[in-house]
Amino acid sequence: MDPQVFFVVLCILYSILFFFDRFFKVFNLEFDDHIFRISFQICLHYPYETFLRNTGFSVELMRLKWHTTFFNRSILRLGNSCCRIWLIKSFTIGVMAALFLLPVGIILLFIAIFNSPSSAKIVEDSALIESIKIEILLPGINLPLEEIGYYITTLLIATAIHELGHALAAVLEDVPVTGFGFHFYFCLPLAYTEISAKHLNALKWFRKLRILCAGIWHNFLFTGTCYLLFSSLNFVATPFYDLNRNIIVTQILTQSPLIGKGDKGLHERNVITHINNCKVIDYDTWLRCLYKTLQSRPGYCVSSDFIRNNDESIEVSHQGSDGIFQCCDEKNEKLCCFEYIDNFGNDAPVEIPQYVCLEVRRTLEDAYDYCTSHGTCNIGFCLKPLLRNITTILSFKRKTIDHKGLKDVIYMGHPVDVLRTVRISPFVPKHSFVIPEWADAYVLFLKYNIVFNLGLSLISSVPCFGFDGHHIASTIIHSFLINRITEKRKREFISLIVSGLGTLFLVLAILKVLWLSVIRYLF
């Protein structure tokens, strides 16, 4: 789905909800007919108000809110269970972890603000492998819209776990929890916990820090849990998948140049073992092998008899409009001009010309092997294709999941076209009823949870207005400077400066990331 279409549809849905919400709440007051107004109130207005009151839902412009007290008893029972002592010890460790993450979060903000963007590129600025960046995941801009479900789900989980930490810690410190809820700001879900501010501020500083740092600690623990699950993936997937041996094609887009009928193209559930002479075992080697085809174009070891019998060179060889030597009829896409690489180490027949025109598929199928990097062959003679800078020859060696060999797929073009139109997975099923998408979804879900929970714990620790870091910094300042600075207003001023600087750094980082994301989307 196009990003503009997605946002337009989302705006329309919010507008419809807001319209009917206003209609059921307010519009009945404008009716002049008393009987009709009463009927409207009985049939629509009062039932709608009752529904909102009982469920805790509320609708505002571009925002949905849900508030409930349903979980209060469960949190209270959990906080007063036999695990109480262990939970208190855990949240004590959480205070130390949050104080450690605070400077780390500030350092990452500095990196995001002052570090210049960089990416690894291949020929003609076509990005094949991009470096890791600190950036916000924006649906439709730098986040694929097909992953919007993961985006929303993991945000809900991360914020719910964060608020669960605050609620549990509050129960342990005998601070009343008055409710929980979720806000949906356009497509951004956020959870919140309501606790008694009066009871919270009455606590001693370390007990208060346990509550303030609990959300950060919970996200950090959940990040570690997801990372352990991700690290144990080989063990978990072994009964169902062959992992890090080959890759399997999961989807081929309709515009892909590798689509073909029968055995003349790639198909879903084809297992790819090599690209040319480069072994493919996972997504990283898939990228590396594609990049290698442009970095060093392969040469092929063929016999002199094959050259003599299949040479289709035109009588007058010439240079094309792009400066590349042409010895073939340019109208025939199956042919390519090859250059004989003479290493002066073998006795080549005199009749082998420097340039020969051969059919690509037949040459690759009859070749003994690939030439070495020095242009030598153990058997035969080295021929290298003369291609434009933006094209290369890719030979995909493939098989079925039952390990039956398939005919190689040969493509002459740019590897980025392959990268953009072919979806692959490193999870090759061991059984016909198993599909690789299950494991891909599991891995992607774990990755999102690791990134979002770690990011939320780091960002929350930054002393920024509205964040946990602001309250943590304020509590520390008021507790440790009370003997040196007796006036409360001065301590509040220091806290204001610290949180103001943290807010400024965060805003600058977000603005830079947004600007870079928009530029990348537009250009």
XYZ file of C-alpha atoms in Angstrom:
523
model
C 0.000 0.000 0.000
C 1.224 3.471 -0.840
C 2.126 5.536 2.286
C -0.129 8.434 1.255
C -3.064 6.077 0.767
C -2.439 4.472 4.158
C -2.411 7.806 5.993
C -5.452 9.069 4.084
C -7.430 5.916 4.968
C -6.386 6.253 8.605
C -7.471 9.907 8.661
C -10.838 8.992 7.151
C -11.435 6.279 9.782
C -10.586 8.679 12.612
C -12.817 11.346 11.065
C -15.768 8.921 10.835
C -15.324 7.863 14.470
C -15.064 11.471 15.625
C -18.102 12.512 13.586
C -20.360 9.800 15.026
C -19.025 10.436 18.520
C -19.957 14.127 18.249
C -23.261 13.214 16.603
C -24.369 10.865 19.393
C -23.193 13.229 22.136
C -24.128 16.732 20.963
C -26.364 16.700 17.924
C -29.509 15.701 19.849
C -29.529 19.109 21.593
C -30.203 20.868 18.272
C -33.498 19.121 17.520
C -36.553 21.419 17.799
C -39.017 18.556 17.879
C -39.293 17.522 21.540
C -40.619 14.035 20.779
C -37.898 13.389 18.212
C -35.231 14.601 20.641
C -36.497 12.252 23.371
C -36.557 9.361 20.891
C -33.015 10.171 19.781
C -31.767 10.299 23.362
C -33.405 6.999 24.323
C -32.339 5.106 21.192
C -28.867 6.517 20.548
C -27.544 9.113 22.984
C -28.047 7.345 26.325
C -26.990 3.868 25.081
C -23.851 5.383 23.563
C -23.001 7.258 26.775
C -23.604 4.088 28.775
C -21.357 2.116 26.429
C -18.523 4.643 26.810
C -18.928 4.768 30.573
C -18.954 0.974 31.006
C -16.092 0.237 28.635
C -13.887 3.244 29.392
C -13.570 4.211 25.729
C -13.443 7.828 24.586
C -13.005 9.315 21.109
C -11.182 12.563 20.376
C -9.791 14.146 17.242
C -7.149 11.755 15.872
C -6.985 9.982 19.235
C -8.652 7.022 20.939
C -8.489 6.395 24.673
C -9.339 3.372 26.797
C -9.274 3.476 30.615
C -10.087 0.561 32.918
C -9.818 -0.600 36.512
C -10.261 -4.254 35.516
C -6.615 -5.181 36.218
C -6.364 -3.470 39.614
C -7.218 -6.578 41.653
C -4.827 -8.785 39.652
C -1.930 -6.368 40.150
C -2.739 -6.102 43.848
C -2.777 -9.900 44.278
C 0.502 -10.265 42.371
C 2.192 -7.563 44.423
C 1.123 -9.192 47.683
C 1.950 -12.765 46.667
C 4.833 -14.929 47.835
C 7.058 -13.242 45.232
C 6.887 -9.927 47.094
C 10.421 -10.132 48.554
C 11.939 -11.102 45.196
C 10.065 -8.327 43.412
C 11.379 -5.744 45.871
C 14.950 -6.974 45.316
C 14.400 -6.920 41.575
C 13.167 -3.320 41.591
C 16.139 -2.337 43.778
C 18.429 -3.659 41.028
C 16.211 -1.797 38.569
C 17.110 1.522 40.219
C 20.805 0.831 39.588
C 20.099 -0.228 36.005
C 18.046 2.911 35.294
C 20.772 5.169 36.734
C 23.269 3.382 34.476
C 21.055 3.764 31.394
C 20.556 7.498 31.990
C 24.037 8.583 30.731
C 23.883 5.920 28.003
C 20.640 7.443 26.689
C 22.162 10.935 26.685
C 25.268 9.684 24.821
C 23.068 8.042 22.172
C 21.193 11.323 21.738
C 24.506 13.100 21.121
C 25.431 10.436 18.562
C 22.068 10.816 16.828
C 22.455 14.613 16.698
C 26.089 15.038 15.703
C 26.946 11.815 13.858
C 26.862 12.260 10.091
C 24.745 9.728 8.178
C 26.647 7.135 6.224
C 25.739 4.116 4.211
C 27.548 1.565 2.125
C 26.632 1.906 -1.529
C 27.344 0.113 -4.743
C 27.619 1.360 -8.265
C 25.622 4.480 -9.203
C 24.494 5.145 -5.616
C 22.167 2.138 -5.596
C 21.992 1.124 -1.939
C 22.435 -2.625 -1.634
C 23.755 -2.844 1.904
C 22.977 -0.056 4.357
C 24.719 0.594 7.643
C 22.822 0.548 10.940
C 21.466 3.946 11.965
C 19.768 5.345 15.042
C 16.400 6.388 13.695
C 12.702 6.468 14.437
C 10.629 3.831 12.669
C 8.016 5.756 10.714
C 5.257 3.725 9.017
C 5.435 4.242 5.269
C 8.723 6.169 5.334
C 11.470 3.942 6.730
C 9.182 1.164 7.956
C 7.517 -1.132 5.391
C 3.757 -0.814 5.637
C 3.405 -4.593 5.550
C 5.121 -4.562 8.971
C 2.714 -2.043 10.512
C 1.089 -4.864 12.493
C 4.422 -5.701 14.150
C 4.996 -2.009 14.768
C 1.718 -1.443 16.616
C 1.741 -4.783 18.456
C 5.278 -4.408 19.803
C 4.628 -0.811 20.836
C 1.575 -1.981 22.760
C 3.572 -4.756 24.415
C 6.506 -2.478 25.260
C 4.359 0.247 26.802
C 2.160 -2.297 28.636
C 5.231 -3.980 30.146
C 6.602 -0.564 31.087
C 3.421 0.444 32.884
C 3.087 -2.972 34.517
C 6.449 -2.324 36.154
C 5.240 0.992 37.601
C 2.023 -0.624 38.842
C 3.748 -3.578 40.545
C 6.318 -1.341 42.193
C 3.555 0.996 43.402
C 1.656 -1.914 45.002
C 4.849 -3.069 46.720
C 5.311 0.424 48.185
C 1.639 0.645 49.244
C 0.832 3.386 46.714
C -2.761 3.055 45.371
C -3.155 2.195 41.691
C -6.326 3.821 40.329
C -6.383 2.434 36.806
C -4.729 1.559 33.509
C -5.329 2.608 29.940
C -4.162 3.013 26.362
C -3.960 6.031 24.075
C -3.887 5.717 20.290
C -2.377 8.888 18.834
C -3.048 8.381 15.121
C -1.027 5.138 14.629
C 1.088 5.455 17.790
C -0.174 3.329 20.737
C 0.842 4.272 24.294
C -0.107 2.740 27.648
C -0.327 4.517 30.995
C -0.827 3.736 34.698
C -2.653 6.003 37.130
C -1.253 6.010 40.674
C -1.816 8.338 43.608
C 0.609 11.258 43.237
C 0.012 12.245 46.876
C 1.131 8.856 48.201
C 4.029 8.712 45.732
C 5.485 12.069 46.806
C 5.141 11.094 50.470
C 7.618 8.191 50.050
C 11.307 8.347 50.908
C 13.554 9.007 47.939
C 14.779 5.423 47.309
C 11.312 3.874 47.626
C 10.065 6.513 45.206
C 12.893 5.684 42.789
C 11.847 2.024 42.844
C 8.484 3.043 41.387
C 9.907 5.582 38.916
C 12.582 3.187 37.602
C 10.363 0.092 37.492
C 9.114 0.700 33.955
C 12.641 1.123 32.588
C 13.745 -2.027 34.425
C 10.834 -4.084 33.070
C 11.596 -3.062 29.470
C 15.257 -3.887 30.018
C 14.417 -7.341 31.416
C 12.013 -8.049 28.562
C 14.723 -7.022 26.070
C 17.050 -9.596 27.641
C 14.339 -12.265 27.513
C 13.664 -11.639 23.816
C 17.393 -11.657 23.094
C 17.766 -15.046 24.795
C 14.888 -16.399 22.695
C 16.521 -14.948 19.575
C 19.903 -16.458 20.503
C 18.337 -19.899 20.999
C 16.714 -19.779 17.568
C 18.974 -22.492 16.105
C 17.928 -24.942 18.800
C 14.219 -24.074 18.585
C 14.044 -24.195 14.786
C 16.087 -27.388 14.303
C 13.124 -29.846 14.307
C 11.378 -27.910 11.542
C 13.990 -25.966 9.546
C 17.484 -26.169 8.091
C 19.005 -22.890 9.240
C 22.157 -21.212 7.854
C 22.662 -23.784 5.127
C 20.838 -22.253 2.169
C 18.004 -19.793 1.557
C 14.503 -20.295 0.202
C 12.462 -17.975 -2.028
C 9.291 -16.903 -0.207
C 7.905 -14.332 -2.656
C 8.606 -12.987 -6.142
C 7.012 -9.670 -7.022
C 5.134 -9.448 -10.293
C 7.609 -6.920 -11.721
C 10.597 -9.164 -11.035
C 12.807 -9.915 -14.074
C 13.348 -13.438 -12.687
C 9.739 -14.527 -13.155
C 9.484 -17.278 -15.731
C 7.309 -20.163 -16.758
C 8.342 -23.730 -16.120
C 12.005 -24.065 -15.192
C 13.047 -20.764 -16.831
C 12.667 -18.586 -13.748
C 12.724 -18.512 -10.002
C 9.652 -19.747 -8.148
C 8.484 -19.679 -4.573
C 9.961 -22.459 -2.402
C 13.023 -22.718 -4.642
C 16.086 -23.312 -2.457
C 19.046 -21.210 -3.661
C 22.481 -22.640 -2.886
C 24.831 -20.386 -4.907
C 24.929 -17.158 -6.865
C 27.623 -17.835 -9.458
C 30.424 -19.408 -7.388
C 29.385 -17.685 -4.133
C 27.678 -19.918 -1.555
C 24.448 -18.508 -0.030
C 23.548 -19.617 3.507
C 21.652 -16.644 4.999
C 20.479 -13.111 4.300
C 23.934 -11.568 4.839
C 25.601 -13.897 2.343
C 22.708 -13.269 -0.055
C 23.550 -9.546 0.021
C 27.278 -10.199 -0.116
C 27.014 -12.508 -3.101
C 24.838 -10.040 -4.998
C 27.325 -7.271 -4.256
C 30.216 -9.493 -5.335
C 28.738 -9.977 -8.823
C 29.263 -6.268 -9.511
C 32.510 -5.940 -7.597
C 34.247 -8.684 -9.572
C 32.461 -10.017 -12.626
C 32.942 -13.744 -13.132
C 34.887 -15.343 -15.953
C 34.175 -18.805 -17.370
C 36.499 -21.627 -18.339
C 35.419 -23.060 -21.703
C 37.018 -25.323 -24.276
C 38.439 -24.157 -27.588
C 36.083 -26.505 -29.450
C 33.058 -24.863 -27.803
C 34.338 -21.423 -28.821
C 34.893 -22.439 -32.441
C 31.546 -24.215 -32.776
C 29.364 -21.542 -31.120
C 30.972 -18.221 -32.000
C 28.332 -15.948 -33.579
C 30.446 -12.807 -33.956
C 29.271 -10.320 -36.516
C 31.590 -9.579 -39.391
C 32.297 -5.992 -38.334
C 32.904 -5.552 -34.599
C 32.441 -2.057 -33.220
C 32.033 -0.014 -30.077
C 28.485 0.646 -28.916
C 27.053 4.028 -27.951
C 28.162 3.442 -24.360
C 31.768 2.738 -25.356
C 31.570 -1.030 -24.712
C 33.088 -3.222 -27.433
C 30.376 -5.075 -29.343
C 30.908 -8.240 -31.334
C 27.272 -9.449 -31.285
C 24.006 -8.434 -32.832
C 22.601 -6.061 -30.176
C 19.032 -7.068 -31.054
C 19.603 -10.617 -29.798
C 19.418 -10.467 -25.979
C 20.567 -14.070 -25.593
C 24.036 -13.258 -26.948
C 26.928 -11.549 -25.203
C 30.382 -10.514 -26.293
C 33.146 -12.300 -24.346
C 36.798 -11.329 -24.125
C 39.464 -14.012 -24.119
C 41.828 -13.497 -21.146
C 45.246 -14.745 -22.236
C 47.411 -15.587 -19.224
C 50.340 -16.644 -21.434
C 50.651 -19.744 -19.320
C 48.852 -22.190 -21.573
C 49.028 -23.174 -25.180
C 45.926 -21.578 -26.617
C 45.078 -22.300 -30.224
C 45.986 -19.462 -32.504
C 42.511 -19.404 -33.993
C 40.846 -18.288 -30.717
C 40.038 -14.603 -31.303
C 40.277 -11.962 -28.598
C 36.509 -11.289 -28.754
C 33.862 -13.927 -29.360
C 30.058 -13.752 -29.395
C 28.396 -16.588 -27.510
C 24.983 -17.453 -26.153
C 25.049 -16.764 -22.424
C 23.094 -19.774 -21.154
C 24.898 -22.290 -23.315
C 28.282 -20.844 -22.322
C 27.527 -21.050 -18.614
C 26.120 -24.580 -18.919
C 29.146 -25.856 -20.886
C 31.788 -24.052 -18.823
C 34.139 -26.266 -16.808
C 34.411 -23.820 -13.930
C 34.817 -20.154 -13.049
C 38.108 -18.409 -13.763
C 40.349 -17.535 -10.848
C 40.845 -13.919 -9.822
C 43.989 -13.868 -12.012
C 42.078 -15.007 -15.087
C 43.486 -18.542 -15.157
C 41.801 -21.911 -15.667
C 42.885 -25.432 -14.753
C 40.894 -26.706 -17.715
C 39.936 -24.647 -20.754
C 40.363 -20.964 -21.498
C 39.071 -17.961 -19.577
C 36.353 -15.831 -21.165
C 34.955 -12.755 -19.420
C 31.718 -11.060 -20.542
C 31.898 -7.465 -21.743
C 29.033 -5.770 -19.916
C 27.973 -2.273 -19.015
C 28.885 -0.995 -15.556
C 25.318 -1.455 -14.334
C 24.895 -5.066 -15.445
C 26.401 -8.421 -14.639
C 25.598 -12.097 -15.127
C 23.998 -13.934 -12.223
C 23.587 -17.699 -12.214
C 21.300 -18.969 -9.441
C 21.948 -22.594 -8.520
C 18.815 -24.035 -6.930
C 17.036 -27.156 -5.739
C 13.745 -28.201 -4.176
C 13.201 -28.615 -0.429
C 13.441 -32.379 -1.138
C 17.031 -31.759 -2.373
C 16.201 -32.456 -6.013
C 18.357 -30.452 -8.397
C 16.780 -27.803 -10.626
C 18.016 -26.056 -13.732
C 20.102 -22.933 -13.039
C 18.378 -19.584 -13.493
C 20.541 -17.131 -15.425
C 19.887 -13.402 -15.320
C 21.824 -10.620 -17.022
C 21.128 -7.265 -15.355
C 21.583 -5.328 -12.139
C 21.591 -7.240 -8.809
C 19.501 -4.519 -7.153
C 16.594 -5.580 -9.377
C 16.882 -9.026 -7.797
C 17.163 -7.609 -4.274
C 14.056 -5.451 -4.647
C 11.785 -8.029 -6.219
C 12.754 -11.346 -4.599
C 11.973 -12.102 -0.951
C 14.032 -14.812 0.692
C 14.247 -16.602 4.031
C 17.112 -18.500 5.690
C 14.584 -20.958 7.158
C 14.442 -23.875 4.735
C 11.613 -26.236 5.798
C 12.414 -29.861 6.534
C 8.783 -30.891 5.974
C 6.314 -29.988 3.244
C 3.648 -28.774 5.709
C 6.051 -26.238 7.278
C 6.306 -22.791 5.710
C 9.267 -20.392 6.212
C 6.945 -17.442 6.901
C 6.218 -18.819 10.381
C 9.855 -18.587 11.446
C 10.306 -15.242 9.666
C 7.345 -13.789 11.578
C 8.717 -15.135 14.868
C 12.175 -13.639 14.229
C 10.773 -10.294 13.089
C 8.535 -10.142 16.157
C 11.517 -10.801 18.439
C 13.629 -8.177 16.666
C 10.916 -5.547 16.991
C 10.499 -6.334 20.691
C 14.248 -6.114 21.302
C 14.530 -2.779 19.504
C 11.377 -1.210 20.931
C 11.850 -2.333 24.545
C 15.528 -1.396 24.634
C 14.752 1.911 22.934
C 11.924 2.660 25.351
C 14.119 1.912 28.372
C 16.864 4.200 27.035
C 14.574 7.050 26.008
C 12.568 6.858 29.251
C 15.759 7.275 31.266
C 16.589 10.594 29.567
C 15.701 13.603 31.811
C 13.003 14.968 29.512
C 9.689 16.549 30.486
C 6.952 13.937 30.677
C 9.416 11.031 30.800
C 10.468 8.887 33.755
C 13.934 10.415 33.505
C 12.536 13.841 34.452
C 10.993 12.513 37.669
C 14.087 10.415 38.438
C 16.424 13.389 37.998
C 14.101 15.633 40.021
C 13.952 13.092 42.878
C 17.755 12.742 42.968
C 18.309 16.514 42.875
C 15.841 17.201 45.692
C 17.205 14.328 47.803
C 20.961 14.875 47.477
C 21.070 18.693 47.319
C 18.697 19.329 50.212
C 21.588 19.885 52.640
C 23.585 22.096 50.269
C 20.693 24.017 48.723
C 18.027 24.495 51.350
C 15.657 26.568 49.212
C 13.236 24.339 47.327
C 12.812 26.851 44.476
C 16.533 26.709 43.664
C 16.485 22.932 43.575
C 13.435 23.034 41.307
C 15.257 25.494 39.052
C 18.224 23.108 38.757
C 15.829 20.265 37.973
C 14.156 22.467 35.363
C 17.504 23.185 33.678
C 18.481 19.485 33.604
C 15.146 18.387 32.156
C 15.140 21.335 29.744
C 18.520 20.315 28.329
C 17.406 16.686 28.038
C 14.233 17.780 26.235
C 16.248 19.987 23.872
C 18.621 17.144 22.951
C 15.709 14.759 22.374
C 13.849 17.256 20.171
C 16.989 17.937 18.114
C 17.590 14.203 17.638
C 13.984 13.611 16.570
C 14.045 16.565 14.157
C 17.255 15.318 12.560
C 15.931 11.775 12.194
C 12.640 13.039 10.750
C 14.486 15.271 8.299
C 16.776 12.463 7.125
C 13.840 10.052 6.866
C 11.790 12.489 4.795
C 14.763 13.230 2.515
C 15.351 9.526 1.959
C 11.660 8.992 1.256
C 11.467 11.874 -1.249
C 14.732 11.265 -3.048
